Short mmCIF file of C-alpha atoms in Angstrom, two decimals:
data_model
loop_
_atom_site.label_atom_id
_atom_site.label_comp_id
_atom_site.label_asym_id
_atom_site.label_seq_id
_atom_site.Cartn_x
_atom_site.Cartn_y
_atom_site.Cartn_z
CA MET A 314 22.94 7.26 -96.95
CA ALA A 315 26.00 9.44 -97.44
CA LYS A 316 29.39 8.45 -96.09
CA GLY A 317 29.72 9.40 -92.42
CA GLU A 318 26.02 10.03 -91.81
CA SER A 319 25.63 7.03 -89.53
CA ARG A 320 28.43 8.19 -87.19
CA GLY A 321 27.72 10.60 -84.40
CA ILE A 322 29.70 13.72 -83.61
CA TRP A 323 31.28 11.94 -80.63
CA VAL A 324 33.20 9.58 -82.90
CA TYR A 325 34.85 12.59 -84.56
CA VAL A 326 35.56 14.26 -81.22
CA ILE A 327 37.10 11.09 -79.79
CA ILE A 328 39.36 10.57 -82.82
CA LEU A 329 40.55 14.19 -82.69
CA VAL A 330 41.18 14.03 -78.94
CA ILE A 331 43.14 10.79 -79.33
CA GLY A 332 45.18 12.43 -82.09
CA ALA A 333 45.90 15.41 -79.82
CA LEU A 334 46.87 13.13 -76.93
CA PHE A 335 49.17 11.04 -79.10
CA GLY A 336 50.78 14.17 -80.54
CA THR A 337 51.31 15.67 -77.08
CA VAL A 338 52.95 12.49 -75.80
CA LEU A 339 55.14 12.34 -78.91
CA GLY A 340 56.15 16.00 -78.51
CA GLU A 341 57.04 15.48 -74.85
CA ALA A 342 59.07 12.37 -75.74
CA ILE A 343 60.96 14.22 -78.47
CA GLY A 344 61.59 17.07 -76.05
CA ALA A 345 62.93 14.64 -73.45
CA ILE A 346 65.48 13.02 -75.75
CA THR A 347 66.75 16.09 -77.60
CA PRO A 348 69.50 18.27 -76.10
CA GLN A 349 68.89 21.84 -74.91
CA GLY A 350 68.42 24.22 -77.81
CA PRO A 351 65.92 25.66 -80.25
CA ILE A 352 64.76 22.26 -81.57
CA ARG A 353 63.86 21.06 -78.07
CA ASP A 354 62.12 24.36 -77.32
CA PHE A 355 60.15 24.06 -80.57
CA PHE A 356 58.73 20.68 -79.56
CA ILE A 357 58.04 21.31 -75.86
CA LYS A 358 56.76 24.90 -76.12
CA SER A 359 53.01 24.82 -75.64
CA ILE A 360 50.11 27.18 -75.21
CA GLY A 361 47.41 26.61 -72.64
CA PRO A 362 44.21 28.43 -73.47
CA GLY A 363 41.47 27.96 -70.92
CA LEU A 364 39.96 29.33 -67.75
CA ASN A 365 42.70 29.92 -65.21
CA PRO A 366 41.77 30.49 -62.43
CA ALA A 367 38.49 28.70 -62.82
CA PRO A 368 35.40 30.80 -62.06
CA THR A 369 33.56 29.75 -58.92
CA LEU A 370 29.91 30.29 -58.07
CA ASP A 371 29.36 30.15 -54.30
CA LEU A 372 25.70 29.66 -53.35
CA ILE A 373 26.41 29.08 -49.62
CA VAL A 374 24.89 25.59 -49.72
CA LEU A 375 26.50 24.64 -53.03
CA THR A 376 29.75 25.74 -54.65
CA ILE A 377 30.18 25.23 -58.38
CA THR A 378 33.55 25.55 -60.11
CA LEU A 379 33.71 25.61 -63.90
CA GLY A 380 36.95 25.41 -65.81
CA PHE A 381 39.12 23.74 -68.40
CA THR A 382 42.59 24.09 -69.89
CA ILE A 383 43.90 22.77 -73.17
CA LYS A 384 47.64 22.20 -73.64
CA LEU A 385 48.64 22.37 -77.29
CA ASN A 386 52.09 22.00 -78.80
CA VAL A 387 53.25 21.54 -82.38
CA CYS A 388 53.01 17.74 -82.26
CA SER A 389 49.50 17.80 -80.79
CA VAL A 390 48.34 20.02 -83.66
CA ILE A 391 49.94 17.55 -86.09
CA GLY A 392 48.14 14.73 -84.24
CA ILE A 393 44.82 16.56 -84.64
CA LEU A 394 45.50 16.99 -88.37
CA VAL A 395 46.36 13.28 -88.73
CA GLY A 396 43.15 12.43 -86.85
CA GLY A 397 41.23 14.63 -89.26
CA LEU A 398 42.79 12.82 -92.21
CA LEU A 399 41.86 9.48 -90.66
CA ILE A 400 38.27 10.64 -90.29
CA ARG A 401 38.16 11.47 -94.00
CA LYS A 402 39.53 8.00 -94.88
CA ILE A 403 37.08 6.12 -92.65
#
């Protein structure tokens, strides 16, 4: 059995999401302690791809709303990369 075959895709997804969450928290913390300026803006500037406003399907009896938004900053991308490196080490 090759390395990593026994793990499901969800293990990888969870590790990458945790890396992104940790990176986002770290970026927000760095942004909170640094003074106003380009360095602070670099850490707290984020992009938010997703569905905004969320599409809604109204079937009179049932209303379904589908949507998601991802908030990425520099530190969250670094966290995802670190999570990817951890996956390769495990």
